[in-house]
Short mmCIF file of C-alpha atoms and ligand atoms in Angstrom, two decimals:
data_model
loop_
_atom_site.label_atom_id
_atom_site.label_comp_id
_atom_site.label_asym_id
_atom_site.label_seq_id
_atom_site.Cartn_x
_atom_site.Cartn_y
_atom_site.Cartn_z
CA MET A 1 22.12 75.42 74.16
CA GLN A 2 19.44 74.95 75.79
CA ARG A 3 17.35 77.85 77.16
CA ILE A 4 16.24 77.72 81.30
CA GLY A 5 12.69 79.13 82.75
CA PHE A 6 14.03 79.17 86.83
CA ILE A 7 10.66 79.28 88.57
CA GLY A 8 11.43 80.18 92.63
CA LEU A 9 14.28 81.87 93.78
CA GLY A 10 14.25 81.60 97.58
CA ALA A 11 17.00 80.09 99.33
CA MET A 12 17.37 77.07 97.12
CA GLY A 13 16.61 78.63 93.70
CA LEU A 14 18.09 81.33 93.31
CA PRO A 15 21.68 79.64 93.51
CA MET A 16 20.90 77.00 91.99
CA ALA A 17 19.95 79.41 88.80
CA VAL A 18 23.45 80.89 89.58
CA ASN A 19 25.24 78.10 89.05
CA LEU A 20 23.63 77.44 85.90
CA LEU A 21 24.63 81.19 84.67
CA ALA A 22 27.96 80.25 86.05
CA LYS A 23 28.03 77.17 83.47
CA GLY A 24 26.80 79.26 80.23
CA TYR A 25 23.09 78.07 80.23
CA PRO A 26 20.97 81.61 79.33
CA VAL A 27 18.08 81.49 82.23
CA ILE A 28 14.90 83.55 82.45
CA GLY A 29 13.61 83.84 86.24
CA PHE A 30 10.22 83.80 87.81
CA ASP A 31 9.16 84.95 91.24
CA THR A 32 6.72 86.72 93.00
CA GLN A 33 8.90 88.73 95.63
CA ASP A 34 12.03 90.77 93.59
CA ARG A 35 15.44 89.35 93.46
CA PRO A 36 17.37 91.64 92.17
CA ALA A 37 20.62 88.95 93.63
CA PHE A 38 19.85 86.84 90.06
CA VAL A 39 19.77 89.72 88.03
CA GLN A 40 23.32 91.06 89.60
CA ALA A 41 24.27 87.25 88.31
CA GLY A 42 23.42 87.82 84.53
CA GLY A 43 19.54 86.51 84.60
CA ARG A 44 17.14 88.15 83.39
CA VAL A 45 13.60 88.07 84.75
CA THR A 46 10.65 88.22 83.12
CA GLY A 47 7.19 89.69 84.19
CA THR A 48 4.90 86.74 83.73
CA VAL A 49 5.32 83.03 83.81
CA LYS A 50 3.68 82.74 80.15
CA ASP A 51 7.00 84.95 79.02
CA LEU A 52 9.61 82.45 80.90
CA VAL A 53 7.49 79.28 78.71
CA ALA A 54 7.51 80.94 75.20
CA GLU A 55 10.80 81.47 75.50
CA ALA A 56 12.64 78.41 77.73
CA ASN A 57 12.95 74.77 76.44
CA ILE A 58 13.81 73.81 80.15
CA ILE A 59 11.47 74.87 82.64
CA ILE A 60 12.75 74.14 86.29
CA THR A 61 10.49 75.11 89.16
CA MET A 62 11.68 75.37 92.78
CA LEU A 63 8.91 76.41 95.16
CA PRO A 64 7.77 75.44 98.98
CA ASN A 65 5.49 72.81 98.65
CA GLY A 66 2.76 70.54 96.56
CA PRO A 67 0.22 72.99 96.05
CA ALA A 68 2.11 75.67 94.90
CA VAL A 69 3.54 73.78 92.32
CA LEU A 70 0.46 72.21 90.54
CA GLU A 71 -1.46 75.73 90.57
CA VAL A 72 1.99 76.94 89.13
CA ALA A 73 2.54 73.87 86.82
CA GLU A 74 -1.26 73.64 85.63
CA SER A 75 -2.63 77.37 85.59
CA GLN A 76 0.52 79.23 84.80
CA VAL A 77 2.82 76.54 82.54
CA LEU A 78 1.18 74.13 81.33
CA ALA A 79 -1.61 76.62 79.99
CA HIS A 80 0.91 78.01 77.76
CA ALA A 81 3.40 74.86 77.28
CA ARG A 82 4.63 73.30 74.23
CA ARG A 83 5.06 69.62 72.96
CA GLY A 84 8.51 68.59 73.87
CA GLN A 85 9.53 71.08 76.56
CA VAL A 86 10.87 69.84 79.78
CA LEU A 87 9.85 70.43 82.90
CA ILE A 88 11.80 69.60 86.09
CA ASP A 89 10.92 70.04 89.54
CA CYS A 90 13.33 70.29 92.35
CA SER A 91 10.90 71.25 94.49
CA THR A 92 9.59 68.57 97.79
CA ILE A 93 6.35 67.45 96.72
CA GLY A 94 5.45 64.44 98.14
CA VAL A 95 4.42 60.98 95.74
CA PRO A 96 1.07 62.11 95.23
CA SER A 97 1.84 65.91 94.23
CA ALA A 98 4.54 64.71 92.20
CA ARG A 99 3.02 62.12 90.35
CA LYS A 100 -0.25 63.98 89.53
CA LEU A 101 1.97 66.68 88.04
CA HIS A 102 3.63 64.10 85.75
CA ALA A 103 0.08 63.14 84.90
CA MET A 104 -1.13 66.38 84.64
CA ALA A 105 2.08 67.26 82.02
CA ALA A 106 1.84 64.38 79.95
CA ASP A 107 -1.83 65.07 78.94
CA ARG A 108 -0.34 67.83 77.76
CA GLY A 109 2.79 66.42 75.56
CA VAL A 110 5.39 68.19 78.37
CA ALA A 111 8.15 65.24 79.82
CA VAL A 112 8.24 65.96 83.49
CA LEU A 113 11.49 64.52 86.50
CA ASP A 114 10.90 65.00 89.32
CA ALA A 115 13.68 65.70 90.54
CA PRO A 116 14.16 67.03 94.88
CA VAL A 117 17.70 67.48 95.95
CA THR A 118 19.14 67.44 99.22
CA GLY A 119 22.69 69.31 100.29
CA GLY A 120 20.93 72.44 101.96
CA VAL A 121 21.55 75.85 100.54
CA ALA A 122 25.15 75.78 101.32
CA GLY A 123 25.35 72.86 98.71
CA ALA A 124 23.14 74.53 96.54
CA GLN A 125 25.88 77.19 96.69
CA ALA A 126 28.73 75.29 96.15
CA GLY A 127 27.00 73.10 93.64
CA THR A 128 26.81 69.93 95.04
CA LEU A 129 23.56 68.63 95.17
CA THR A 130 22.74 65.18 95.28
CA ILE A 131 19.54 65.30 93.31
CA MET A 132 17.56 61.91 93.12
CA VAL A 133 15.62 62.08 90.23
CA GLY A 134 11.96 60.11 88.85
CA GLY A 135 10.39 60.27 86.04
CA ASP A 136 11.40 58.72 82.14
CA GLU A 137 15.03 57.40 81.88
CA THR A 138 15.56 58.82 78.43
CA VAL A 139 14.26 62.50 79.53
CA PHE A 140 16.61 62.32 82.59
CA ALA A 141 19.29 60.93 80.61
CA GLY A 142 18.95 64.17 78.23
CA MET A 143 19.29 66.24 81.45
CA ARG A 144 22.47 64.92 83.54
CA ASP A 145 24.52 68.00 81.74
CA VAL A 146 21.66 70.56 83.46
CA LEU A 147 21.67 68.82 86.61
CA LEU A 148 25.33 68.30 87.16
CA SER A 149 25.34 72.06 86.58
CA MET A 150 23.34 72.65 89.92
CA GLY A 151 24.21 69.33 91.97
CA SER A 152 27.31 66.82 91.91
CA LYS A 153 25.98 63.77 92.22
CA LEU A 154 22.59 62.58 90.63
CA VAL A 155 20.60 59.19 91.22
CA TYR A 156 18.16 57.34 89.55
CA ALA A 157 15.22 56.83 91.20
CA GLY A 158 12.86 55.02 88.75
CA ALA A 159 9.50 55.60 88.01
CA ALA A 160 7.53 59.04 88.53
CA GLY A 161 7.17 60.38 91.53
CA ASN A 162 10.34 57.77 92.63
CA GLY A 163 12.61 61.14 93.06
CA GLN A 164 9.81 61.94 95.85
CA ALA A 165 10.17 58.54 97.65
CA VAL A 166 13.44 58.83 97.76
CA LYS A 167 13.73 62.53 98.88
CA ILE A 168 10.52 62.18 102.05
CA CYS A 169 12.46 59.29 103.60
CA ASN A 170 15.86 61.16 103.04
CA ASN A 171 14.42 64.01 105.04
CA MET A 172 12.22 61.78 107.73
CA ALA A 173 15.47 60.79 108.48
CA ALA A 174 17.61 64.14 108.29
CA GLY A 175 14.76 66.10 110.71
CA ILE A 176 15.03 62.98 113.44
CA ILE A 177 19.08 63.76 113.75
CA LYS A 178 18.77 67.85 114.41
CA ILE A 179 16.48 67.03 116.79
CA ALA A 180 18.81 64.70 118.26
CA ILE A 181 21.67 66.48 117.81
CA SER A 182 19.47 69.80 119.36
CA GLU A 183 18.30 66.94 122.38
CA ALA A 184 22.26 66.32 123.40
CA PHE A 185 23.50 69.71 122.73
CA VAL A 186 20.36 70.56 125.86
CA LEU A 187 21.08 68.16 128.18
CA ALA A 188 25.44 69.00 127.89
CA ARG A 189 24.66 72.19 129.03
CA GLN A 190 22.41 71.15 131.22
CA LEU A 191 25.48 69.75 132.97
CA GLY A 192 27.68 71.75 132.42
CA VAL A 193 29.35 71.15 129.18
CA ASP A 194 31.21 73.80 126.72
CA GLU A 195 29.47 73.23 123.37
CA LYS A 196 32.57 73.70 122.13
CA ILE A 197 33.83 70.91 123.42
CA PHE A 198 31.36 68.18 122.82
CA PHE A 199 30.98 69.24 119.23
CA GLU A 200 34.65 68.46 118.99
CA VAL A 201 34.27 65.14 120.74
CA ALA A 202 30.89 64.44 118.32
CA ALA A 203 32.28 65.48 115.33
CA ALA A 204 34.93 63.31 115.40
CA GLY A 205 32.72 60.52 116.99
CA SER A 206 29.64 58.21 116.04
CA ALA A 207 27.26 61.54 116.61
CA GLN A 208 28.98 62.89 113.50
CA SER A 209 26.58 64.27 111.16
CA PHE A 210 25.71 66.16 108.80
CA ALA A 211 22.97 68.23 111.26
CA LEU A 212 25.31 68.41 113.29
CA THR A 213 29.23 69.87 111.32
CA ARG A 214 27.57 70.91 107.73
CA THR A 215 24.08 72.63 109.59
CA CYS A 216 25.22 73.09 113.45
CA PRO A 217 21.63 74.24 115.23
CA VAL A 218 23.84 76.05 117.92
CA PRO A 219 25.02 79.37 116.44
CA GLY A 220 28.32 79.93 116.45
CA LEU A 221 30.39 76.14 116.46
CA VAL A 222 29.57 76.11 112.40
CA GLU A 223 30.39 79.58 110.00
CA ASN A 224 28.35 78.65 107.35
CA SER A 225 25.38 76.71 109.44
CA PRO A 226 22.39 79.03 109.24
CA SER A 227 22.74 78.65 113.10
CA SER A 228 25.84 81.42 112.97
CA ARG A 229 23.35 83.80 111.10
CA ASP A 230 20.78 84.21 113.29
CA TYR A 231 18.62 80.69 112.29
CA THR A 232 17.77 83.15 108.40
CA ASN A 233 18.44 82.08 104.78
CA GLY A 234 18.37 78.48 105.49
CA PHE A 235 15.29 75.33 105.88
CA ALA A 236 12.57 76.91 107.21
CA THR A 237 11.25 74.89 109.87
CA ASN A 238 7.80 75.16 107.79
CA LEU A 239 9.34 73.56 104.99
CA MET A 240 10.78 70.81 107.21
CA LEU A 241 7.37 69.91 108.99
CA LYS A 242 5.66 70.20 104.93
CA ASP A 243 8.37 66.97 104.86
CA MET A 244 8.03 65.26 108.02
CA VAL A 245 3.79 65.27 107.60
CA LEU A 246 4.79 64.35 104.36
CA ALA A 247 6.16 61.66 105.11
CA GLN A 248 3.79 60.51 107.60
CA GLU A 249 1.36 60.67 105.11
CA ALA A 250 3.25 58.81 103.09
CA ALA A 251 3.86 55.83 106.30
CA MET A 252 0.04 56.06 107.04
CA ALA A 253 -0.55 54.84 103.48
CA SER A 254 1.93 52.02 103.54
CA GLY A 255 1.85 50.76 106.56
CA ALA A 256 5.41 51.58 107.49
CA ALA A 257 6.00 52.38 111.50
CA THR A 258 7.98 55.87 111.48
CA VAL A 259 7.29 56.02 115.06
CA LEU A 260 10.36 58.56 116.08
CA GLY A 261 9.55 60.37 112.66
CA GLY A 262 5.39 60.84 114.18
CA ALA A 263 7.05 61.92 117.69
CA ALA A 264 10.12 64.73 115.31
CA THR A 265 6.78 66.10 113.19
CA HIS A 266 5.02 66.76 116.62
CA LEU A 267 7.71 68.73 117.75
CA TYR A 268 8.28 70.33 114.83
CA GLN A 269 4.75 71.74 114.59
CA LEU A 270 5.25 72.71 118.33
CA CYS A 271 8.41 74.79 117.14
CA ALA A 272 6.10 76.38 114.19
CA ASN A 273 2.92 77.24 116.94
CA ALA A 274 5.26 78.92 119.10
CA GLY A 275 5.78 81.51 115.99
CA LEU A 276 9.39 79.72 114.78
CA GLY A 277 8.17 78.86 111.42
CA GLU A 278 10.20 81.21 108.62
CA ARG A 279 13.26 80.47 110.73
CA ASP A 280 16.03 77.79 109.93
CA ASN A 281 15.20 74.48 111.65
CA GLY A 282 18.11 75.01 113.74
CA ILE A 283 16.13 76.66 116.01
CA ILE A 284 14.37 73.54 117.49
CA TYR A 285 17.71 74.15 119.78
CA GLN A 286 16.62 77.14 121.01
CA TYR A 287 12.41 75.92 121.39
CA LEU A 288 14.16 72.47 123.09
CA SER A 289 15.70 74.59 125.64
CA GLY A 290 13.34 76.77 126.34
CA LYS A 291 14.84 80.21 124.68
CA SER A 292 13.04 80.39 121.87
CA ALA A 293 16.06 83.45 120.60
P1 LIG B 1 11.76 79.28 100.00
O1 LIG B 1 10.60 79.76 100.56
O2 LIG B 1 13.15 80.45 100.26
O3 LIG B 1 11.39 79.94 98.24
C1 LIG B 1 10.65 79.24 97.67
C2 LIG B 1 10.79 80.65 96.45
O4 LIG B 1 9.28 80.61 95.59
C3 LIG B 1 10.55 82.01 97.38
O5 LIG B 1 11.83 82.64 96.65
C4 LIG B 1 9.21 82.34 97.20
O6 LIG B 1 9.15 84.10 96.67
C5 LIG B 1 8.80 81.49 95.26
N1 LIG B 1 7.17 81.82 95.58
C6 LIG B 1 6.33 80.87 95.85
N2 LIG B 1 5.19 80.35 95.31
C7 LIG B 1 5.62 81.58 93.73
C8 LIG B 1 5.01 80.87 92.69
N3 LIG B 1 3.59 81.34 92.80
N4 LIG B 1 5.63 81.84 91.55
C9 LIG B 1 6.53 81.60 92.07
N5 LIG B 1 7.35 82.09 92.73
C10 LIG B 1 7.01 81.93 93.93
O7 LIG B 1 12.07 77.70 99.58
P2 LIG B 1 13.45 76.79 99.63
O8 LIG B 1 14.43 76.88 101.02
O9 LIG B 1 14.11 77.60 98.44
O10 LIG B 1 12.30 75.59 99.62
C11 LIG B 1 11.87 75.47 97.89
C12 LIG B 1 12.37 74.14 97.24
O11 LIG B 1 13.36 73.16 98.23
C13 LIG B 1 10.52 73.92 98.85
O12 LIG B 1 10.20 72.57 98.55
C14 LIG B 1 11.86 72.98 99.95
O13 LIG B 1 11.20 71.74 100.77
C15 LIG B 1 13.40 72.12 99.13
N6 LIG B 1 14.28 72.31 100.42
C16 LIG B 1 14.69 73.27 100.17
C17 LIG B 1 15.96 73.35 101.81
C18 LIG B 1 16.88 73.94 102.11
O14 LIG B 1 17.60 73.79 102.75
N7 LIG B 1 16.15 75.28 102.40
C19 LIG B 1 16.92 72.06 100.83
C20 LIG B 1 16.42 71.09 100.45
C21 LIG B 1 15.02 70.92 99.68
#
């Protein structure tokens, strides 16, 4: 069986690694923070990425952003990698960083898949993520079982970087929709409508969306939404902002007009500037309602 090294055991990486363990893969983990839950689930941690790379055939990264992935890849993974190893980056890092990663690894004989995910922390826990993959199709075919241990839907998106291209388009839309849902709740409250009543109608009507029924920004309406646990262990506003900026950069470079994407980016920036960057992005609802809980 393949031996997997997993780097980045945060809100997403931890449940993804735990699902690989549950499928019987030996998983060696590394994170700059202590992650006792990984060890409790049967994982083994290493003190250095060098040791992880020495033991693993497949290395998965789930890190915050492009600079972190490129830094870890260049100075720690690829510096010790062997020809024939596969590096799967599941982080959201944008197209240029992904293509740089593919090129850096090719120089070392290491195959890369850019394999960002969607489905949130709940999807990572349930193993129901959708994973969109860019890179060599034969390498992708060889990694299907590993990827299906973390997600339930795989989409091959094409050449190097295309997984990231799909992901930032998805997240730009998701970021806009989260704000649309939040504004509707703010308006409903201003009009004296109970949040539960609006939720009931919208969830059964044309505003139905992941942002409403899975990651509802209003606390107490959806049990496993990060808002219902005080906007913790979700998708941080800073990470949402990073993805919105990646989409805006791509839009500028490609000539796509993304007016609402631009406006949404500025709103998340204001929310982060208000000191809410570490909270789940549903906090935008509190920010828009003037409460900033
Ligand atoms: P997170 O901040 O919870 O986890 C990142 C982990 O990486 C942390 O445990 C951190 O300690 C670790 N880390 C940072 N630098 C490191 C380094 N140099 N070496 C080793 N470990 C390091 O973030 P997350 O929410 O798990 O997101 C990870 C990635 O997944 C991001 O790119 C994000 O955009 C993407 N993503 C997140 C969600 C979500 O709902 N949270 C959904 C889809 C995609």
